Coordinates of C-alpha atoms in Angstrom, one line a residue:
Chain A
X1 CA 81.3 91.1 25.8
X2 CA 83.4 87.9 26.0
X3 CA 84.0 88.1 30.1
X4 CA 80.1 88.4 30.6
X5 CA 78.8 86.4 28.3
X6 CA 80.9 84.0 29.7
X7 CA 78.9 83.9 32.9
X8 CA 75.6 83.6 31.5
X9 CA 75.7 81.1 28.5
X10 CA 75.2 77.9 28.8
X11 CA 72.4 77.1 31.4
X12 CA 72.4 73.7 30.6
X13 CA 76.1 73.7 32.5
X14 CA 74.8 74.4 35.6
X15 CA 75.8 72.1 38.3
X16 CA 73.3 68.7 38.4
X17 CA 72.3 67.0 41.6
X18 CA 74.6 64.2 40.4
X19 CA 78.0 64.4 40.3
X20 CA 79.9 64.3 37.2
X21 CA 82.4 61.5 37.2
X22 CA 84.3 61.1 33.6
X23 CA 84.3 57.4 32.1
X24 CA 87.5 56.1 32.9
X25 CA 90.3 56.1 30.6
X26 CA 93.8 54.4 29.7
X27 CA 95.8 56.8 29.1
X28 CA 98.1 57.0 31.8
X29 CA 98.5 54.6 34.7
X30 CA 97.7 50.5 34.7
X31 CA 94.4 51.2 33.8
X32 CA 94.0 49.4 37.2
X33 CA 92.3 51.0 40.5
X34 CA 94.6 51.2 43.6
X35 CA 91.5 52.6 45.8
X36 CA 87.8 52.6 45.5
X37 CA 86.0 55.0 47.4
X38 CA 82.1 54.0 47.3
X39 CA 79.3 56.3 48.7
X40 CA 81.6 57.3 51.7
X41 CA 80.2 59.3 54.8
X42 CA 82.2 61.0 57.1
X43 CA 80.7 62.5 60.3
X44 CA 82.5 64.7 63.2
X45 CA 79.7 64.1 65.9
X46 CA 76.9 66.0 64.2
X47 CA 78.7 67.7 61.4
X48 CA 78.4 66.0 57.9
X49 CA 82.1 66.4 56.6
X50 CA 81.9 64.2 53.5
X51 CA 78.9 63.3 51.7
X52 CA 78.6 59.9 50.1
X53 CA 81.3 60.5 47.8
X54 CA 81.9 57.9 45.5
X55 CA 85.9 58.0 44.0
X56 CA 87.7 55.4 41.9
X57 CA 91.1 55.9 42.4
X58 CA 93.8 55.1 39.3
X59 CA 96.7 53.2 40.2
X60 CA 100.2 54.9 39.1
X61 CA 98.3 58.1 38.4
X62 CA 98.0 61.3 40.5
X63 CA 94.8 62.1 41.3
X64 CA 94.1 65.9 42.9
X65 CA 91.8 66.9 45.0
X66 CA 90.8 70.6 45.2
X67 CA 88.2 72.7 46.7
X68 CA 88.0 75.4 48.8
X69 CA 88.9 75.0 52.6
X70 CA 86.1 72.8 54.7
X71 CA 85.2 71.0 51.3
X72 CA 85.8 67.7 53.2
X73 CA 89.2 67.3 50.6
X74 CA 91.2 66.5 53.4
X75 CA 88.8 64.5 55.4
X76 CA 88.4 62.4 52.4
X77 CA 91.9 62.1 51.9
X78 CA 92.5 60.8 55.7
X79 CA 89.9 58.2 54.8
X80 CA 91.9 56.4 52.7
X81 CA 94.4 54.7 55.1
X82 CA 92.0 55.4 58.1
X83 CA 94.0 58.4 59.6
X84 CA 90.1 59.6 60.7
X85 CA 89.7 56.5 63.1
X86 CA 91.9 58.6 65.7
X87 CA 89.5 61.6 65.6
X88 CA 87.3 61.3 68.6
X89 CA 84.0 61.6 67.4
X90 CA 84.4 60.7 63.4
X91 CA 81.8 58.3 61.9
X92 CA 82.7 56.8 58.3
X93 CA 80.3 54.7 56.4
X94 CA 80.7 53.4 52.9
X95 CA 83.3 51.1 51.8
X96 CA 87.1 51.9 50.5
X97 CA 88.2 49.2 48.4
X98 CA 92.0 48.4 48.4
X99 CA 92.7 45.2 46.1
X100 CA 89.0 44.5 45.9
X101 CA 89.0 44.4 50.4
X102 CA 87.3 47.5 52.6
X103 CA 89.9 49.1 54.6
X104 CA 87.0 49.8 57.3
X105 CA 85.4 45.7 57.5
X106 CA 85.5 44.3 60.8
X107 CA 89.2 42.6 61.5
X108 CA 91.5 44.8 59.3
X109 CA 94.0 46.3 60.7
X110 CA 94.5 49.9 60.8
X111 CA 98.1 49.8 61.0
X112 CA 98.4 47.4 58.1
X113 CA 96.8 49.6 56.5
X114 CA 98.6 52.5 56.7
X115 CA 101.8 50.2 55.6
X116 CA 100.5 49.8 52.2
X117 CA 99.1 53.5 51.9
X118 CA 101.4 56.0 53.6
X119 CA 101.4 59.8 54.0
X120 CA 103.1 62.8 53.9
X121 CA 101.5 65.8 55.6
X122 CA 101.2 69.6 55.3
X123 CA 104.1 70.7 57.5
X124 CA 107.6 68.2 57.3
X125 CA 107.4 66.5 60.0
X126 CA 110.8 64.7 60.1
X127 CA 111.4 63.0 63.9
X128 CA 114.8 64.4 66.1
X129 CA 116.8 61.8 64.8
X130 CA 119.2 61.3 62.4
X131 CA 118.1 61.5 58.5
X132 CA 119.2 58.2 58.3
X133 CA 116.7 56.6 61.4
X134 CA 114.0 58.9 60.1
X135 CA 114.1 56.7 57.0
X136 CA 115.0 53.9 58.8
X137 CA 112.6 53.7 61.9
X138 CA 109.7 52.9 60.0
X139 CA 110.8 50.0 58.2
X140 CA 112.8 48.6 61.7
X141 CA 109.4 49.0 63.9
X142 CA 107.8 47.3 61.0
X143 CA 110.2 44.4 61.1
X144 CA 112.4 45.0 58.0
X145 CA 114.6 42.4 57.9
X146 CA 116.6 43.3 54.5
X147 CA 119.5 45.6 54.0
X148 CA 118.4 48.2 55.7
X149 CA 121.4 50.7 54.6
X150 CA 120.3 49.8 51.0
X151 CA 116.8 50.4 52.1
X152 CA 117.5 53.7 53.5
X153 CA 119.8 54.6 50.1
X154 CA 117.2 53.3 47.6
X155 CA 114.4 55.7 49.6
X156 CA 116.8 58.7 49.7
X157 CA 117.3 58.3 46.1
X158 CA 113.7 57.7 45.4
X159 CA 112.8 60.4 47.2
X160 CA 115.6 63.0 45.0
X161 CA 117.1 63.9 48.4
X162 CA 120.4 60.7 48.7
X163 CA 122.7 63.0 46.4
X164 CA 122.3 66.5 48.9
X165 CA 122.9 64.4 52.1
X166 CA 124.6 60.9 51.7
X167 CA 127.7 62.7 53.2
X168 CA 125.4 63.6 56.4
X169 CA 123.2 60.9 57.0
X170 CA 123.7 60.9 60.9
X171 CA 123.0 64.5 60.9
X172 CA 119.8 65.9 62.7
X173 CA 116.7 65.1 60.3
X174 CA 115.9 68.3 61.8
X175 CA 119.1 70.0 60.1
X176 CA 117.7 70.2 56.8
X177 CA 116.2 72.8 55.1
X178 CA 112.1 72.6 54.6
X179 CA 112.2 71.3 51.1
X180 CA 114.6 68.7 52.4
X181 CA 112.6 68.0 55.1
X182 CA 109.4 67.1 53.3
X183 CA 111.7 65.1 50.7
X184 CA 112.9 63.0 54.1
X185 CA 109.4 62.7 54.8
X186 CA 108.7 61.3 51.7
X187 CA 111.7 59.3 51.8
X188 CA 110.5 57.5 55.1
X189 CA 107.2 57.1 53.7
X190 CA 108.8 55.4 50.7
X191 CA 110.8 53.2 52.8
X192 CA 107.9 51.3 54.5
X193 CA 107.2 50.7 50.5
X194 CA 103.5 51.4 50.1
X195 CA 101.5 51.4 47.3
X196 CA 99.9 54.2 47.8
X197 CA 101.3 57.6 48.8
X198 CA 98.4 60.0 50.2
X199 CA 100.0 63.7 49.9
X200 CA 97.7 67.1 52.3
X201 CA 99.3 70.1 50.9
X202 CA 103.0 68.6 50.9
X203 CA 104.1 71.9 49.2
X204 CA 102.4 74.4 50.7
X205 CA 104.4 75.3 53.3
X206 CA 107.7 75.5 50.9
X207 CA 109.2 78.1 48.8
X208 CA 108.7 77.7 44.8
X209 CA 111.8 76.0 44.2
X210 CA 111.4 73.3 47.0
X211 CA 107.6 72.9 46.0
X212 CA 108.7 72.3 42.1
X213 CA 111.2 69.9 43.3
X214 CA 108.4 68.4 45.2
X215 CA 106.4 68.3 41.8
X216 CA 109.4 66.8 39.9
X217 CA 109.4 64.1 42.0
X218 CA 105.4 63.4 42.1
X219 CA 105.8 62.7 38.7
X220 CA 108.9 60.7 39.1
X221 CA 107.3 58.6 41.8
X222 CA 104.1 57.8 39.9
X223 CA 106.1 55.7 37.9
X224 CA 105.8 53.3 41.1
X225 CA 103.6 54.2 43.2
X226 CA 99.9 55.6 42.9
X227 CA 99.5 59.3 44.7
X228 CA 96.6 61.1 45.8
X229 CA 96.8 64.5 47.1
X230 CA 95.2 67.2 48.3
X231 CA 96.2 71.0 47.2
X232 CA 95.2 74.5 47.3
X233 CA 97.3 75.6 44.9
X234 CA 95.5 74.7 41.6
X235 CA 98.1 75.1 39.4
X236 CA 99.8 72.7 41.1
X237 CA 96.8 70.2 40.4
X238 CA 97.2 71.7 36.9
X239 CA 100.8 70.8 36.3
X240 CA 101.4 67.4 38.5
X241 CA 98.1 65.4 38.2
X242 CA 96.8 63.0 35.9
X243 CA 92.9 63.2 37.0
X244 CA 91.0 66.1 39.7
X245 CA 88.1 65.6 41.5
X246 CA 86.2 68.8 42.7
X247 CA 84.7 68.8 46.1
X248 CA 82.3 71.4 47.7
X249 CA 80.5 71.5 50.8
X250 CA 81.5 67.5 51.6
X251 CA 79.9 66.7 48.1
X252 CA 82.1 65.3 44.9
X253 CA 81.1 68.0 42.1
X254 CA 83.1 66.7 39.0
X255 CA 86.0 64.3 38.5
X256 CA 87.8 63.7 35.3
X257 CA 90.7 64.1 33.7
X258 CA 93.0 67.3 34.7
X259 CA 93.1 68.2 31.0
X260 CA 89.5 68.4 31.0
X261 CA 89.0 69.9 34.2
X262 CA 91.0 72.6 33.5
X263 CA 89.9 73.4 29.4
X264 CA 86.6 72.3 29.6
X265 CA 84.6 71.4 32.6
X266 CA 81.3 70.0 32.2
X267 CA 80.0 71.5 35.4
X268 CA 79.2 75.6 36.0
X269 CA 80.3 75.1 39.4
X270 CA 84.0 73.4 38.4
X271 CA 84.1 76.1 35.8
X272 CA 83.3 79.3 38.3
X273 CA 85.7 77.8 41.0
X274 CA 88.6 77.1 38.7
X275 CA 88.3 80.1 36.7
X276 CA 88.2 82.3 40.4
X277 CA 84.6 83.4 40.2
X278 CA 83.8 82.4 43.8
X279 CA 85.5 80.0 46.2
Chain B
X1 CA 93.9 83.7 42.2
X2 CA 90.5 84.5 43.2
X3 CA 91.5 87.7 44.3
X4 CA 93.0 88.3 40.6
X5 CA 89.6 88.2 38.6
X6 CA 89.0 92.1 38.1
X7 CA 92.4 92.5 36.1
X8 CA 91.8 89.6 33.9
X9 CA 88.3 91.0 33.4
X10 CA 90.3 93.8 31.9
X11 CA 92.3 92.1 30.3
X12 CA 89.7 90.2 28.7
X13 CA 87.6 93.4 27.7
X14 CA 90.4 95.2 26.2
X15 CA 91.1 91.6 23.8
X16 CA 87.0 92.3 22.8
X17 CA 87.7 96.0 22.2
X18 CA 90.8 95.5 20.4
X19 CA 88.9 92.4 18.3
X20 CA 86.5 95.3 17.4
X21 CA 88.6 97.6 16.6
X22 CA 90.7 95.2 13.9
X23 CA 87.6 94.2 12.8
X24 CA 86.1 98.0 11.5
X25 CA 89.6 98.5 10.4
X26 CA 89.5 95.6 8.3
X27 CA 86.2 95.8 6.6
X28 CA 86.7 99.4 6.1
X29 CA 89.9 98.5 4.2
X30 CA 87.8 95.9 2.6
X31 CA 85.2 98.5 1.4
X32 CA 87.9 101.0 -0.3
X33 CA 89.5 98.5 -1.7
X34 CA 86.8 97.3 -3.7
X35 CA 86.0 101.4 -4.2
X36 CA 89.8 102.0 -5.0
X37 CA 89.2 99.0 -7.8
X38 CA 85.5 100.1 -9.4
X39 CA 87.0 103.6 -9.5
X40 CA 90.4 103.0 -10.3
X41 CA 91.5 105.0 -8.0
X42 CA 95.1 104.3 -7.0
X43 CA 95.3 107.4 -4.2
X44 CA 92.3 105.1 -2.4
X45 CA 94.2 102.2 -3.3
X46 CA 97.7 103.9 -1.5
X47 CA 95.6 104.3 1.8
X48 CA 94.4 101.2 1.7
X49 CA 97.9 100.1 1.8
X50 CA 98.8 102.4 4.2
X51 CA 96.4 101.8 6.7
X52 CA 96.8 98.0 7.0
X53 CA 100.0 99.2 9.6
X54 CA 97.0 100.1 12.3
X55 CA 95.7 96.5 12.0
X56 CA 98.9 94.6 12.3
X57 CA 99.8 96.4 15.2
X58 CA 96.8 96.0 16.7
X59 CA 97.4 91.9 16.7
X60 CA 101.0 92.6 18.1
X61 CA 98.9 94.2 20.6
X62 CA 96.6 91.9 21.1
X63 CA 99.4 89.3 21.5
X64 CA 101.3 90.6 23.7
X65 CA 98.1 91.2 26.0
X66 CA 97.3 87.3 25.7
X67 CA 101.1 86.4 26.6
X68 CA 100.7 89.0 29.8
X69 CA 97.5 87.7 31.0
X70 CA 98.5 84.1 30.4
X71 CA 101.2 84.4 32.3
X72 CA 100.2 86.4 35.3
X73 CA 96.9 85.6 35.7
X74 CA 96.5 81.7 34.6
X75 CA 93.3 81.5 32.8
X76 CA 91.0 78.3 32.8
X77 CA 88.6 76.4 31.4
X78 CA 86.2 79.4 29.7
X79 CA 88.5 82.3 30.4
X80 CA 91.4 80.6 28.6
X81 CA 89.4 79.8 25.8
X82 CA 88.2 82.8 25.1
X83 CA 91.8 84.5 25.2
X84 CA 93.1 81.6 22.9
X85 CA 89.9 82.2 20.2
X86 CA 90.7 85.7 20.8
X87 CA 94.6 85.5 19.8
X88 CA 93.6 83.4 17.0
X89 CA 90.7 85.5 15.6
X90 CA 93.2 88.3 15.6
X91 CA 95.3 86.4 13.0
X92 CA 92.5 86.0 11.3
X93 CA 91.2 89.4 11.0
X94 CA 95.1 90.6 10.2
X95 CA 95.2 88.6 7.0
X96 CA 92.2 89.5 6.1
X97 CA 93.6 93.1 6.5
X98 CA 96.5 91.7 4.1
X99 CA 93.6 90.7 2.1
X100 CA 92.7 94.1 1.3
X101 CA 95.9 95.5 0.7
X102 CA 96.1 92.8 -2.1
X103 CA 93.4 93.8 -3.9
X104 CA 94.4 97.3 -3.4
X105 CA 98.0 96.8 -4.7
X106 CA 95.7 95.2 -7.9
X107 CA 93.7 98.3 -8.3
X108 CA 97.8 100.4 -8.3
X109 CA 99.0 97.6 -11.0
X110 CA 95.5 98.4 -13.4
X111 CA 96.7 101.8 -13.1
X112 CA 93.7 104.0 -13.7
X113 CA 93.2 101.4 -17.3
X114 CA 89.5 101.1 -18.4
X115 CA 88.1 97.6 -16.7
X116 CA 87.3 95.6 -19.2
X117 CA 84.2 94.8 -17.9
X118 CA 82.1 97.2 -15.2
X119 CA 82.6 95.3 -12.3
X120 CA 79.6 93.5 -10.7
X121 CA 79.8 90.0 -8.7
X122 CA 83.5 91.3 -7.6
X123 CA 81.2 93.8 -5.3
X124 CA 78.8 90.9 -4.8
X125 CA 81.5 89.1 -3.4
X126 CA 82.7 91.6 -1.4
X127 CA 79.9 92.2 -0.2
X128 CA 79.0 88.6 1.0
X129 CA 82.6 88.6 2.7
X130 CA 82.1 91.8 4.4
X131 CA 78.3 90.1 5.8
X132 CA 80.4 87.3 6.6
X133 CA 82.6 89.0 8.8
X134 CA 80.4 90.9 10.5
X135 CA 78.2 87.9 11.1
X136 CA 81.3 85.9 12.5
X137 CA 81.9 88.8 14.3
X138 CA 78.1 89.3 15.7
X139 CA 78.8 85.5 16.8
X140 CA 81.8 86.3 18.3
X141 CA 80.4 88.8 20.7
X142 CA 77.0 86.9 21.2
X143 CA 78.5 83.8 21.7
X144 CA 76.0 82.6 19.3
X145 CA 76.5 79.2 17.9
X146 CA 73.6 79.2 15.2
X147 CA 74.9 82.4 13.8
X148 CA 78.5 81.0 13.4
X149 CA 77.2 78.1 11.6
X150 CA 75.4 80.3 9.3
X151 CA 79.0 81.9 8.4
X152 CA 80.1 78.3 6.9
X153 CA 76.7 78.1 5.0
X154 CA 77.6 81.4 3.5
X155 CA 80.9 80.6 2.2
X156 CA 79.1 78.0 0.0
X157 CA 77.8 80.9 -2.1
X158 CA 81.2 82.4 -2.2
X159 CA 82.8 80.2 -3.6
X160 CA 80.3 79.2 -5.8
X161 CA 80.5 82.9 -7.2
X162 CA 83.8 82.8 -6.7
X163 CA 84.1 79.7 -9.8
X164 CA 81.4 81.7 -11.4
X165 CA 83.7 84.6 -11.8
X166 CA 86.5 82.4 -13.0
X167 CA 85.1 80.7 -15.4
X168 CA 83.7 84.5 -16.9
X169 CA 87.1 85.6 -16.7
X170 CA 88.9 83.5 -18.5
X171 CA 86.6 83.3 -21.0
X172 CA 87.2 87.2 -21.6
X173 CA 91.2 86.0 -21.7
X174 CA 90.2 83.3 -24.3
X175 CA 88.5 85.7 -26.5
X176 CA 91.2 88.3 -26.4
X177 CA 94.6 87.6 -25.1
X178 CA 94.9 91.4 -24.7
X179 CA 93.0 91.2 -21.6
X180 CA 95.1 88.5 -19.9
X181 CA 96.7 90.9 -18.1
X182 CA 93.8 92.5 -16.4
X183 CA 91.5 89.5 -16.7
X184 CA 94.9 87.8 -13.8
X185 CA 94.7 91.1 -11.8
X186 CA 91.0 90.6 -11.3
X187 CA 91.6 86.6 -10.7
X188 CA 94.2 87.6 -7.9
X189 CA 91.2 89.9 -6.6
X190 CA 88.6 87.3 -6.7
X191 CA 91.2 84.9 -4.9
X192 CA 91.3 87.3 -2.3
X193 CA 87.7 87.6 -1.2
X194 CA 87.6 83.9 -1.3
X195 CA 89.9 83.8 1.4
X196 CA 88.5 86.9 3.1
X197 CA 85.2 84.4 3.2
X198 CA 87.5 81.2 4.5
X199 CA 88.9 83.7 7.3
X200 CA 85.4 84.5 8.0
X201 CA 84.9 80.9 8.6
X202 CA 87.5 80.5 10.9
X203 CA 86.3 82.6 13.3
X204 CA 83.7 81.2 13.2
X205 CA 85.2 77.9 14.3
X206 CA 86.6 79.7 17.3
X207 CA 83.7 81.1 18.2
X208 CA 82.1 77.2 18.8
X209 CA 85.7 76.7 20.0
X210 CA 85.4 79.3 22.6
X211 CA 81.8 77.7 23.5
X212 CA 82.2 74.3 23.5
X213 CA 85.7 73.8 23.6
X214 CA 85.4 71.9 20.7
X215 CA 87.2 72.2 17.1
X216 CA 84.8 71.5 14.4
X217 CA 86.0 72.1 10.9
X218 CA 83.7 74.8 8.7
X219 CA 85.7 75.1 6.1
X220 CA 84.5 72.3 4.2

């Protein structure tokens, strides 16, 4: 019988001690990294969240993480612009590289760190202000000293949201719908102009339409920026990204190409938790 | 999706039983066919014909059950495989249905005429694509890689019987042009199991499809 068989064959798939990382490949992206994540640890007082993971990072490419809740996905995501240092409690060793300098060594500064890798969380989060100063605080506190109605215009229209409100920028932020909301999140992320956009479940909370919109423009973003995030859903990993890395239990179980991750996994355990068999 | 996995289960065993159903189907139609043919008997022959309507409603069956579970259930990795091989066997195992009918609609053209020759490797060949199948087939449902290799090692010997027979038959045309007619039925027979050993073949390559993911070409 296909179904069972398919269970049992292949011992030799089951999952290694060692991670399965894919050799890296050109075909999408620079062929650059934007982030390096070497043998990171994260701690939450006694509990051992992430565990030495190891994560290279394309730039211009999405890159998925997926597991099931308490994998350390989001932990590990947080890492990367140091969102964890305000956790009371939280221990991270290991290095993240961002053009070839740790984030964590002594003297860098958290804040200009988070300038160069922004994020966009679960829930739209826009502040009670206008849609305009929600795009436009960011940049001001940060010292923009440029155009900043062309700022705020080019990140609207980045962001696929300038053409639904342009006629309402001094509206409420807090007027818009959800979709729009996590677009004008985006949109101020954008306008601090990052590198590096870290997205926790930005769709989760929307309905399918806004969440395809949001997809769209992932994939029109990538053009210019490099994006990592962090989804449940997995056909979303599936359709948006250009590389998934598996995590279970704080541990990095397979990363490679989407393609391959989701035809033809080299590890049982990617295989069982992609294919619904636990998880 | 977790919460999902018992339907495509289902889903997936009724593609396997379907599979085995097309399958019998087909190598019975195979069987009379080649009976129809030795016995010139074109009544055989009709049902042969007839009954090749099951099989290609069984593969719009089996289509439409890979569209459904595609769609609603969005198979991976293995799973997805397994329900591509499966779609794709089913062609296979239709034409080779189609197959059949040919050489049935050969043994209606003869007519009830004498052969003009008893008919002996035409069985052997059937017979070799019949093991085939069901070898294929076997490898299919064991997921057994060595077996599907030894499907492509097979169809050497067919078609090395199948230019065997050739060569006989057209030396029969040579020698008397009266035969021509018959001898080109019997060619468009032998051309038939040839293919009916190919389509073996090819599901054999799904089957190390389905395995490995990987297309490797048999058919050499």
């Amino acid at each position: 019988m296909v179904a069972n068989t398919m269970t049992t064959e292949a011992p030799q798939r089951i999952a290694t001690a060692k991670p399965v990382v894919a050799e890296r490949t050109e075909k999408t992206g620079t062929g650059r990294l934007a982030l390096d994540a070497q043998d990171v640890h994260v701690y939450y007082d006694t509990f051992h969240a992430v565990k030495g993971i190891s994560l290279p990072i394309h730039e211009k490419e999405i890159t998925a993480l997926i597991g099931p809740s308490g994998c350390g996905k989001s932990t590990l995501l947080r890492c990367f612009n140091r969102m964890n240092d305000v956790v009371s409690g939280v221990r991270i060793e290991g290095q993240i590289l961002y053009k070839n300098q740790d984030i964590y060594a002594a003297g860098v500064d958290p804040v200009a760190v988070r300038r160069r890798i922004g994020m966009v969380f679960q829930k739209p989060n826009p502040f009670p202000k206008s849609i305009y100063n929600n795009v436009a605080w960011g940049a001001k506190i940060n010292g923009y000293k440029g155009n900043m109605d062309e700022l705020v215009e080019k990140s609207l229209r980045q962001a696929a949201l300038w053409d639904e409100v342009k006629d309402k920028l001094q509206q409420s932020g807090l007027s818009l719908s959800g979709g729009q909301q996590q677009r004008l999140c985006i949109a101020r992320t954008l306008a601090i102009q990052p590198d590096v956009i870290l997205m926790d479940e930005p769709a989760s909370a929307l309905d399918p339409i806004a969440s395809s919109k949001i997809e769209e423009l992932m994939l029109e973003l990538k053009k210019d920026y490099t994006i990592v995030v962090v989804t449940h859903n997995m056909q979303q990993a599936a359709r948006v990204s250009d590389r998934t890395a598996l995590l279970w239990l704080g541990e990095l179980v397979e990363y490679d190409e989407t393609q391959t991750i989701f035809t033809n996994p080299s590890q049982q355990k990617t295989e069982d938790y992609i294919t619904g068999r636990h998880g | 999706m977790q919460l999902h996995r018992s339907i495509l289960e289902s889903n997936l065993q009724e593609l396997q039983s379907k599979l085995q159903e097309m399958a019998r189907l087909s190598l019975d139609g195979l069987e009379q066919a080649i009976e129809s043919l030795k016995r010139g008997d074109t009544a055989l022959a009709g049902r042969v014909i007839a009954g090749d309507d099951k099989i290609n409603q069984l593969e719009v069956d089996i289509e439409q059950t890979v569209v459904v579970t595609i769609a609603t259930q969005q198979p991976a990795a293995g799973d997805l495989r397994a329900i591509i091989a499966a779609l794709q066997i089913a062609t296979e195992l239709e034409r080779i249905g189609d197959h059949a009918a040919s050489i049935a609609k050969v043994t209606i053209r003869i007519g009830g005429e004498k052969l003009m020759k008893p008919l002996i490797d035409i069985p052997r060949m059937a017979t070799n694509g019949k093991d085939m199948l069901m070898k294929s087939l076997k490898a299919y449902e064991d997921q057994d890689s060595i077996l599907a290799h030894e499907v492509a090692a097979d169809d050497e010997d067919m078609d090395l019987l199948n230019n065997q027979i050739i060569r006989e038959l057209l030396a029969y045309m040579v020698e008397d042009p009266a035969k021509i007619t018959q001898g080109s039925n019997l060619l468009w027979v032998t051309h038939n199991l040839e293919r009916i050993g190919d389509r073996a073949t090819n599901i054999a390559e799904r089957v190390l499809f389905m395995k490995t993911g990987e297309t490797l070409d048999l058919n050499r």
